[in-house]
Amino acid sequence: MKWSAVPYSALRALRRNLMRTLLTALGIIIGVGAVITMVGLGQGASAEVKEQVNRLGQNVVLIFPGERQLGGVSIGGGSANTLTAEDARALREEIPEVIASSPEVRSTRVVVYGNRNWATRVYGQSHDYLQIRNWGVESGEMFTEEHVAEAALVAVVGQTIVEELFEGSDPIGETIRVRGLPLEIIGVLERKGMSLMGSVQDDIVIVPYTTAFQRISGRTHAMVINVQVFDEESMEIARVKIADLLRERHRLAPYQEDDFTIQTQEEVAQMATETSRVMTWLLASIAGISLFVGGIGIMNVMLVSVTERTREVGLRLAVGARGPDVLLQFLIEAVILCLLGGIGGIVVGLLGTEIIASIAGWPALFSAEAMIIAVTVSAAVGLFFGFYPAWKASRLDPIVALRRE
Amino acid sequence: MGESGLVRLKAIERVYRTGRVEVRALRGVDLEVARGEFVAIMGPSGSGKSTLMNILGCLDQPTAGNYHLDGQDVARMRKGELARIRNRILGFVFQAFHLLPRTSAQENVELPLLYRDEELSWKDIHSRARAALEKVGLGERLDHTPNELSGGQKQRVAIARALVTEPRVLLADEPTGNLDSRTTLEIIDLIQGLHRQGLTILMVTHEPDIARYAQRTITLRDGLMASDVRHTPLDARQALDDWTEARQDMTPTEVVAP
């Protein structure tokens, strides 16, 4: 057959049954649209996660207490009292690669100002916590090493506190009370937004850890030690040195396991992106199923079409078409149908991504890759599901086909 | 006729097997048709005339016997070669027209030329189709789709489609079976015109009246050739004129009389 006549004939045949063509293509449009939307949203979510991991700070290492054994039974990681404020100080002073270190205690407390109160998380940290988190103060200043040394009654608060207790007015110099303890606000933090786990990071009060340990949380040990390492290349060395120093300080014998866990920022990032990657795949495979269903729709319609057009096939064979010509014709029809669906699907998918992303407040990422894949896949769907009907058509006996009513 | 026969069938047999039942549709048919003949093939249903037509049209192959078409041994050909023969040597006209719906007359006529690979340019294809439609008197209706055409016009489009490939043999299977008597005469007139221009025509019909417009009538019975008669053909043009005259002679009262 004349090559240029193949797509032309296919388009004409599709136009002859415009309504059916559109309805069939709709299956593919929805399938491809769903795939593109899901991949776009998934990638948007991944990008968001990466962004948040970066907001965690630069070259950060987190040290968690090890598992606590209760009668030989582990009761979960991070629950033991093994890390002290002295450990944190030792890390900074004895390991050259460690440039900042902050023992952390968290407790949820009601904060009172005048006749207002607000339940928030009160963090005990060292003076270099903000440096570790790559976080700045909007007004006032962070407490100093001296404040920490004397367990001063000072606090640095997040934006949520300013909004909830001070209705947005400047809180510097004001005194809030936590469990009756008066704390003078000396700084307000920059807005930080949501954390990886979905909590509002601005809903925070930071006080010197000495103050928090003794007078707010009532704890004696750090829940986490936040450590910042000099640069990325030093991460691994720092990790080994931290482990050695902590084992030495905790007087662990060689046969004993670590009573702490070290996690680098990279590992946290990997975990987070892994999660979002799995989610992306999950969503995309559900969308893939709808594409598959669309493909079955194509096969169904093509089969009906072949049956309906048996006489046409008979005629084509009579005037000189060979079996392969007929096969190609129906196959190309299915592929063009799917490609049209694919293009429609891209439009629908982009709109869908935009709409859902704007509702959910995620960034919408349009990947050219997903579009190319979607179109390729839809062409493949056309080939795959179009083949059987086309093959059936090409096997028709012209005599029988011409006599079919 | 001897070797000059355009169509030469020798001892053609066609046996259908469906399960254990064996149907001998053709039981040894010999037929020679010379270039430029107009042959009618007749016979009651079940006589094997459809089977013979399918074999003549290279849509089917004989179980035994020899078939030479334009000097080529088509009984031994493979499917692809038969498709080529159908495209280049034969032209088909069917009772049911077999036009593609919602497709213009022009495109319907172009269809066979699309199966000539890259031999013809689109320009050639268009102009050939136009010429074929002009030849059948439809030069003004190139863009009409079948449902905008009358039965006679549809059959004219189908004949144009058969002619566009410049075939050696025109095979017409009950070409007037779906037409009223006046349109039948018009189509027969067209076919006779093609015959006068030198085209070889084989026409299957079950109406003796139609067969009389051919030069030669072959009658099949029970898969065998029952008769092969040459006769002076009637002139369809003449019949058309007579018909028109008869119509004019009718007075209005005669038309409405019960």
PDB file of N, CA and C in Angstrom, chain A residues 26-96:
ATOM      1  N   LEU A  26     -11.362   8.690  24.898  1.00  0.00           N
ATOM      2  CA  LEU A  26     -11.558   9.185  26.259  1.00  0.00           C
ATOM      3  C   LEU A  26     -10.915   8.247  27.285  1.00  0.00           C
ATOM      4  N   GLY A  27     -11.046   6.941  27.022  1.00  0.00           N
ATOM      5  CA  GLY A  27     -10.421   5.971  27.925  1.00  0.00           C
ATOM      6  C   GLY A  27      -8.930   6.212  28.035  1.00  0.00           C
ATOM      7  N   ILE A  28      -8.300   6.460  26.887  1.00  0.00           N
ATOM      8  CA  ILE A  28      -6.852   6.691  26.877  1.00  0.00           C
ATOM      9  C   ILE A  28      -6.554   8.073  27.463  1.00  0.00           C
ATOM     10  N   ILE A  29      -7.420   9.044  27.147  1.00  0.00           N
ATOM     11  CA  ILE A  29      -7.206  10.393  27.672  1.00  0.00           C
ATOM     12  C   ILE A  29      -7.169  10.344  29.194  1.00  0.00           C
ATOM     13  N   ILE A  30      -8.130   9.642  29.777  1.00  0.00           N
ATOM     14  CA  ILE A  30      -8.184   9.561  31.234  1.00  0.00           C
ATOM     15  C   ILE A  30      -6.972   8.810  31.777  1.00  0.00           C
ATOM     16  N   GLY A  31      -6.628   7.719  31.094  1.00  0.00           N
ATOM     17  CA  GLY A  31      -5.483   6.929  31.549  1.00  0.00           C
ATOM     18  C   GLY A  31      -4.190   7.730  31.534  1.00  0.00           C
ATOM     19  N   VAL A  32      -3.911   8.329  30.386  1.00  0.00           N
ATOM     20  CA  VAL A  32      -2.667   9.094  30.250  1.00  0.00           C
ATOM     21  C   VAL A  32      -2.709  10.315  31.179  1.00  0.00           C
ATOM     22  N   GLY A  33      -3.880  10.965  31.224  1.00  0.00           N
ATOM     23  CA  GLY A  33      -4.027  12.124  32.100  1.00  0.00           C
ATOM     24  C   GLY A  33      -3.731  11.755  33.546  1.00  0.00           C
ATOM     25  N   ALA A  34      -4.247  10.595  33.967  1.00  0.00           N
ATOM     26  CA  ALA A  34      -4.020  10.159  35.351  1.00  0.00           C
ATOM     27  C   ALA A  34      -2.544   9.886  35.597  1.00  0.00           C
ATOM     28  N   VAL A  35      -1.897   9.224  34.628  1.00  0.00           N
ATOM     29  CA  VAL A  35      -0.474   8.925  34.809  1.00  0.00           C
ATOM     30  C   VAL A  35       0.322  10.225  34.942  1.00  0.00           C
ATOM     31  N   ILE A  36       0.040  11.157  34.050  1.00  0.00           N
ATOM     32  CA  ILE A  36       0.807  12.412  34.076  1.00  0.00           C
ATOM     33  C   ILE A  36       0.539  13.186  35.364  1.00  0.00           C
ATOM     34  N   THR A  37      -0.724  13.225  35.775  1.00  0.00           N
ATOM     35  CA  THR A  37      -1.049  13.929  37.015  1.00  0.00           C
ATOM     36  C   THR A  37      -0.328  13.296  38.202  1.00  0.00           C
ATOM     37  N   MET A  38      -0.406  11.965  38.270  1.00  0.00           N
ATOM     38  CA  MET A  38       0.182  11.282  39.426  1.00  0.00           C
ATOM     39  C   MET A  38       1.696  11.435  39.457  1.00  0.00           C
ATOM     40  N   VAL A  39       2.318  11.283  38.301  1.00  0.00           N
ATOM     41  CA  VAL A  39       3.782  11.425  38.254  1.00  0.00           C
ATOM     42  C   VAL A  39       4.160  12.872  38.580  1.00  0.00           C
ATOM     43  N   GLY A  40       3.405  13.810  38.029  1.00  0.00           N
ATOM     44  CA  GLY A  40       3.683  15.225  38.293  1.00  0.00           C
ATOM     45  C   GLY A  40       3.562  15.550  39.769  1.00  0.00           C
ATOM     46  N   LEU A  41       2.486  15.072  40.382  1.00  0.00           N
ATOM     47  CA  LEU A  41       2.290  15.348  41.806  1.00  0.00           C
ATOM     48  C   LEU A  41       3.354  14.642  42.636  1.00  0.00           C
ATOM     49  N   GLY A  42       3.664  13.401  42.233  1.00  0.00           N
ATOM     50  CA  GLY A  42       4.678  12.640  42.964  1.00  0.00           C
ATOM     51  C   GLY A  42       6.018  13.336  42.909  1.00  0.00           C
ATOM     52  N   GLN A  43       6.367  13.826  41.732  1.00  0.00           N
ATOM     53  CA  GLN A  43       7.655  14.509  41.607  1.00  0.00           C
ATOM     54  C   GLN A  43       7.634  15.831  42.362  1.00  0.00           C
ATOM     55  N   GLY A  44       6.481  16.485  42.345  1.00  0.00           N
ATOM     56  CA  GLY A  44       6.339  17.708  43.130  1.00  0.00           C
ATOM     57  C   GLY A  44       6.565  17.420  44.600  1.00  0.00           C
ATOM     58  N   ALA A  45       5.971  16.319  45.069  1.00  0.00           N
ATOM     59  CA  ALA A  45       6.126  15.939  46.479  1.00  0.00           C
ATOM     60  C   ALA A  45       7.588  15.631  46.787  1.00  0.00           C
ATOM     61  N   SER A  46       8.252  14.917  45.862  1.00  0.00           N
ATOM     62  CA  SER A  46       9.675  14.605  46.078  1.00  0.00           C
ATOM     63  C   SER A  46      10.501  15.870  46.185  1.00  0.00           C
ATOM     64  N   ALA A  47      10.218  16.801  45.293  1.00  0.00           N
ATOM     65  CA  ALA A  47      10.976  18.051  45.295  1.00  0.00           C
ATOM     66  C   ALA A  47      10.751  18.781  46.620  1.00  0.00           C
ATOM     67  N   GLU A  48       9.511  18.736  47.084  1.00  0.00           N
ATOM     68  CA  GLU A  48       9.173  19.376  48.354  1.00  0.00           C
ATOM     69  C   GLU A  48       9.957  18.730  49.483  1.00  0.00           C
ATOM     70  N   VAL A  49      10.023  17.413  49.452  1.00  0.00           N
ATOM     71  CA  VAL A  49      10.749  16.689  50.491  1.00  0.00           C
ATOM     72  C   VAL A  49      12.222  17.076  50.475  1.00  0.00           C
ATOM     73  N   LYS A  50      12.806  17.117  49.277  1.00  0.00           N
ATOM     74  CA  LYS A  50      14.217  17.474  49.160  1.00  0.00           C
ATOM     75  C   LYS A  50      14.461  18.872  49.719  1.00  0.00           C
ATOM     76  N   GLU A  51      13.571  19.754  49.368  1.00  0.00           N
ATOM     77  CA  GLU A  51      13.664  21.126  49.836  1.00  0.00           C
ATOM     78  C   GLU A  51      13.637  21.161  51.360  1.00  0.00           C
ATOM     79  N   GLN A  52      12.763  20.365  51.930  1.00  0.00           N
ATOM     80  CA  GLN A  52      12.637  20.356  53.395  1.00  0.00           C
ATOM     81  C   GLN A  52      13.861  19.755  54.055  1.00  0.00           C
ATOM     82  N   VAL A  53      14.417  18.725  53.408  1.00  0.00           N
ATOM     83  CA  VAL A  53      15.620  18.125  53.959  1.00  0.00           C
ATOM     84  C   VAL A  53      16.747  19.156  53.974  1.00  0.00           C
ATOM     85  N   ASN A  54      16.807  19.954  52.908  1.00  0.00           N
ATOM     86  CA  ASN A  54      17.826  21.001  52.881  1.00  0.00           C
ATOM     87  C   ASN A  54      17.599  22.016  53.982  1.00  0.00           C
ATOM     88  N   ARG A  55      16.322  22.281  54.274  1.00  0.00           N
ATOM     89  CA  ARG A  55      16.012  23.245  55.322  1.00  0.00           C
ATOM     90  C   ARG A  55      16.424  22.738  56.700  1.00  0.00           C
ATOM     91  N   LEU A  56      16.630  21.420  56.771  1.00  0.00           N
ATOM     92  CA  LEU A  56      17.072  20.819  58.025  1.00  0.00           C
ATOM     93  C   LEU A  56      18.407  21.423  58.436  1.00  0.00           C
ATOM     94  N   GLY A  57      19.190  21.883  57.489  1.00  0.00           N
ATOM     95  CA  GLY A  57      20.496  22.457  57.777  1.00  0.00           C
ATOM     96  C   GLY A  57      21.534  21.808  56.908  1.00  0.00           C
ATOM     97  N   GLN A  58      22.760  22.299  57.071  1.00  0.00           N
ATOM     98  CA  GLN A  58      23.831  21.801  56.211  1.00  0.00           C
ATOM     99  C   GLN A  58      24.755  20.881  56.988  1.00  0.00           C
ATOM    100  N   ASN A  59      25.064  19.731  56.369  1.00  0.00           N
ATOM    101  CA  ASN A  59      26.000  18.767  56.959  1.00  0.00           C
ATOM    102  C   ASN A  59      25.642  18.432  58.405  1.00  0.00           C
ATOM    103  N   VAL A  60      24.392  18.104  58.596  1.00  0.00           N
ATOM    104  CA  VAL A  60      23.910  17.831  59.950  1.00  0.00           C
ATOM    105  C   VAL A  60      23.999  16.346  60.263  1.00  0.00           C
ATOM    106  N   VAL A  61      24.420  16.069  61.485  1.00  0.00           N
ATOM    107  CA  VAL A  61      24.401  14.690  61.972  1.00  0.00           C
ATOM    108  C   VAL A  61      23.518  14.673  63.209  1.00  0.00           C
ATOM    109  N   LEU A  62      22.617  13.700  63.256  1.00  0.00           N
ATOM    110  CA  LEU A  62      21.749  13.573  64.426  1.00  0.00           C
ATOM    111  C   LEU A  62      22.193  12.339  65.213  1.00  0.00           C
ATOM    112  N   ILE A  63      22.306  12.525  66.528  1.00  0.00           N
ATOM    113  CA  ILE A  63      22.673  11.376  67.351  1.00  0.00           C
ATOM    114  C   ILE A  63      21.512  11.084  68.302  1.00  0.00           C
ATOM    115  N   PHE A  64      20.976   9.883  68.178  1.00  0.00           N
ATOM    116  CA  PHE A  64      19.848   9.470  69.029  1.00  0.00           C
ATOM    117  C   PHE A  64      20.364   8.516  70.103  1.00  0.00           C
ATOM    118  N   PRO A  65      19.718   8.524  71.264  1.00  0.00           N
ATOM    119  CA  PRO A  65      20.089   7.532  72.276  1.00  0.00           C
ATOM    120  C   PRO A  65      19.787   6.139  71.742  1.00  0.00           C
ATOM    121  N   GLY A  66      20.523   5.142  72.230  1.00  0.00           N
ATOM    122  CA  GLY A  66      20.305   3.772  71.752  1.00  0.00           C
ATOM    123  C   GLY A  66      19.062   3.167  72.371  1.00  0.00           C
ATOM    124  N   GLU A  67      18.865   1.894  72.055  1.00  0.00           N
ATOM    125  CA  GLU A  67      17.704   1.206  72.605  1.00  0.00           C
ATOM    126  C   GLU A  67      17.900   0.953  74.087  1.00  0.00           C
ATOM    127  N   ARG A  68      16.828   1.077  74.800  1.00  0.00           N
ATOM    128  CA  ARG A  68      16.914   0.747  76.207  1.00  0.00           C
ATOM    129  C   ARG A  68      16.488  -0.699  76.389  1.00  0.00           C
ATOM    130  N   GLN A  69      17.275  -1.410  77.142  1.00  0.00           N
ATOM    131  CA  GLN A  69      16.954  -2.805  77.405  1.00  0.00           C
ATOM    132  C   GLN A  69      16.240  -2.868  78.745  1.00  0.00           C
ATOM    133  N   LEU A  70      15.100  -3.542  78.755  1.00  0.00           N
ATOM    134  CA  LEU A  70      14.390  -3.713  80.018  1.00  0.00           C
ATOM    135  C   LEU A  70      14.276  -5.210  80.241  1.00  0.00           C
ATOM    136  N   GLY A  71      15.129  -5.744  81.108  1.00  0.00           N
ATOM    137  CA  GLY A  71      15.147  -7.184  81.332  1.00  0.00           C
ATOM    138  C   GLY A  71      15.463  -7.931  80.060  1.00  0.00           C
ATOM    139  N   GLY A  72      16.374  -7.366  79.269  1.00  0.00           N
ATOM    140  CA  GLY A  72      16.820  -8.062  78.052  1.00  0.00           C
ATOM    141  C   GLY A  72      15.919  -7.816  76.861  1.00  0.00           C
ATOM    142  N   VAL A  73      14.828  -7.067  77.082  1.00  0.00           N
ATOM    143  CA  VAL A  73      13.922  -6.827  75.965  1.00  0.00           C
ATOM    144  C   VAL A  73      14.051  -5.375  75.517  1.00  0.00           C
ATOM    145  N   SER A  74      14.187  -5.197  74.231  1.00  0.00           N
ATOM    146  CA  SER A  74      14.298  -3.839  73.717  1.00  0.00           C
ATOM    147  C   SER A  74      12.943  -3.152  73.787  1.00  0.00           C
ATOM    148  N   ILE A  75      12.930  -1.941  74.269  1.00  0.00           N
ATOM    149  CA  ILE A  75      11.659  -1.218  74.281  1.00  0.00           C
ATOM    150  C   ILE A  75      11.718  -0.020  73.326  1.00  0.00           C
ATOM    151  N   GLY A  76      12.480  -0.180  72.301  1.00  0.00           N
ATOM    152  CA  GLY A  76      12.447   0.828  71.242  1.00  0.00           C
ATOM    153  C   GLY A  76      13.624   1.761  71.268  1.00  0.00           C
ATOM    154  N   GLY A  77      14.020   2.170  70.082  1.00  0.00           N
ATOM    155  CA  GLY A  77      15.164   3.068  69.940  1.00  0.00           C
ATOM    156  C   GLY A  77      14.847   4.447  70.462  1.00  0.00           C
ATOM    157  N   GLY A  78      15.873   5.150  70.861  1.00  0.00           N
ATOM    158  CA  GLY A  78      15.701   6.548  71.251  1.00  0.00           C
ATOM    159  C   GLY A  78      15.080   6.758  72.603  1.00  0.00           C
ATOM    160  N   SER A  79      14.900   5.688  73.342  1.00  0.00           N
ATOM    161  CA  SER A  79      14.205   5.854  74.607  1.00  0.00           C
ATOM    162  C   SER A  79      15.154   5.843  75.817  1.00  0.00           C
ATOM    163  N   ALA A  80      16.402   5.506  75.533  1.00  0.00           N
ATOM    164  CA  ALA A  80      17.326   5.357  76.659  1.00  0.00           C
ATOM    165  C   ALA A  80      17.902   6.709  77.085  1.00  0.00           C
ATOM    166  N   ASN A  81      18.303   6.768  78.293  1.00  0.00           N
ATOM    167  CA  ASN A  81      18.985   7.963  78.778  1.00  0.00           C
ATOM    168  C   ASN A  81      20.482   7.729  78.691  1.00  0.00           C
ATOM    169  N   THR A  82      21.041   7.962  77.525  1.00  0.00           N
ATOM    170  CA  THR A  82      22.474   7.705  77.395  1.00  0.00           C
ATOM    171  C   THR A  82      23.243   8.942  76.970  1.00  0.00           C
ATOM    172  N   LEU A  83      22.532   9.935  76.423  1.00  0.00           N
ATOM    173  CA  LEU A  83      23.251  11.099  75.913  1.00  0.00           C
ATOM    174  C   LEU A  83      23.112  12.264  76.893  1.00  0.00           C
ATOM    175  N   THR A  84      24.230  12.862  77.212  1.00  0.00           N
ATOM    176  CA  THR A  84      24.200  13.968  78.152  1.00  0.00           C
ATOM    177  C   THR A  84      24.616  15.263  77.466  1.00  0.00           C
ATOM    178  N   ALA A  85      24.337  16.348  78.165  1.00  0.00           N
ATOM    179  CA  ALA A  85      24.770  17.652  77.660  1.00  0.00           C
ATOM    180  C   ALA A  85      26.295  17.702  77.580  1.00  0.00           C
ATOM    181  N   GLU A  86      26.933  16.973  78.488  1.00  0.00           N
ATOM    182  CA  GLU A  86      28.403  16.946  78.466  1.00  0.00           C
ATOM    183  C   GLU A  86      28.912  16.230  77.221  1.00  0.00           C
ATOM    184  N   ASP A  87      28.183  15.190  76.808  1.00  0.00           N
ATOM    185  CA  ASP A  87      28.550  14.515  75.555  1.00  0.00           C
ATOM    186  C   ASP A  87      28.574  15.525  74.425  1.00  0.00           C
ATOM    187  N   ALA A  88      27.517  16.331  74.373  1.00  0.00           N
ATOM    188  CA  ALA A  88      27.404  17.312  73.300  1.00  0.00           C
ATOM    189  C   ALA A  88      28.572  18.284  73.332  1.00  0.00           C
ATOM    190  N   ARG A  89      28.901  18.764  74.511  1.00  0.00           N
ATOM    191  CA  ARG A  89      29.994  19.726  74.612  1.00  0.00           C
ATOM    192  C   ARG A  89      31.305  19.057  74.211  1.00  0.00           C
ATOM    193  N   ALA A  90      31.502  17.820  74.648  1.00  0.00           N
ATOM    194  CA  ALA A  90      32.728  17.100  74.325  1.00  0.00           C
ATOM    195  C   ALA A  90      32.880  16.920  72.816  1.00  0.00           C
ATOM    196  N   LEU A  91      31.767  16.640  72.144  1.00  0.00           N
ATOM    197  CA  LEU A  91      31.833  16.458  70.691  1.00  0.00           C
ATOM    198  C   LEU A  91      32.371  17.707  70.024  1.00  0.00           C
ATOM    199  N   ARG A  92      31.876  18.867  70.469  1.00  0.00           N
ATOM    200  CA  ARG A  92      32.297  20.113  69.846  1.00  0.00           C
ATOM    201  C   ARG A  92      33.741  20.430  70.186  1.00  0.00           C
ATOM    202  N   GLU A  93      34.128  20.130  71.413  1.00  0.00           N
ATOM    203  CA  GLU A  93      35.461  20.551  71.833  1.00  0.00           C
ATOM    204  C   GLU A  93      36.558  19.590  71.404  1.00  0.00           C
ATOM    205  N   GLU A  94      36.226  18.295  71.272  1.00  0.00           N
ATOM    206  CA  GLU A  94      37.292  17.324  71.042  1.00  0.00           C
ATOM    207  C   GLU A  94      37.402  16.833  69.597  1.00  0.00           C
ATOM    208  N   ILE A  95      36.348  17.055  68.821  1.00  0.00           N
ATOM    209  CA  ILE A  95      36.428  16.616  67.411  1.00  0.00           C
ATOM    210  C   ILE A  95      36.531  17.857  66.538  1.00  0.00           C
ATOM    211  N   PRO A  96      37.645  18.014  65.840  1.00  0.00           N
ATOM    212  CA  PRO A  96      37.819  19.246  65.048  1.00  0.00           C
ATOM    213  C   PRO A  96      36.786  19.401  63.941  1.00  0.00           C
TER     214      PRO A  96
END
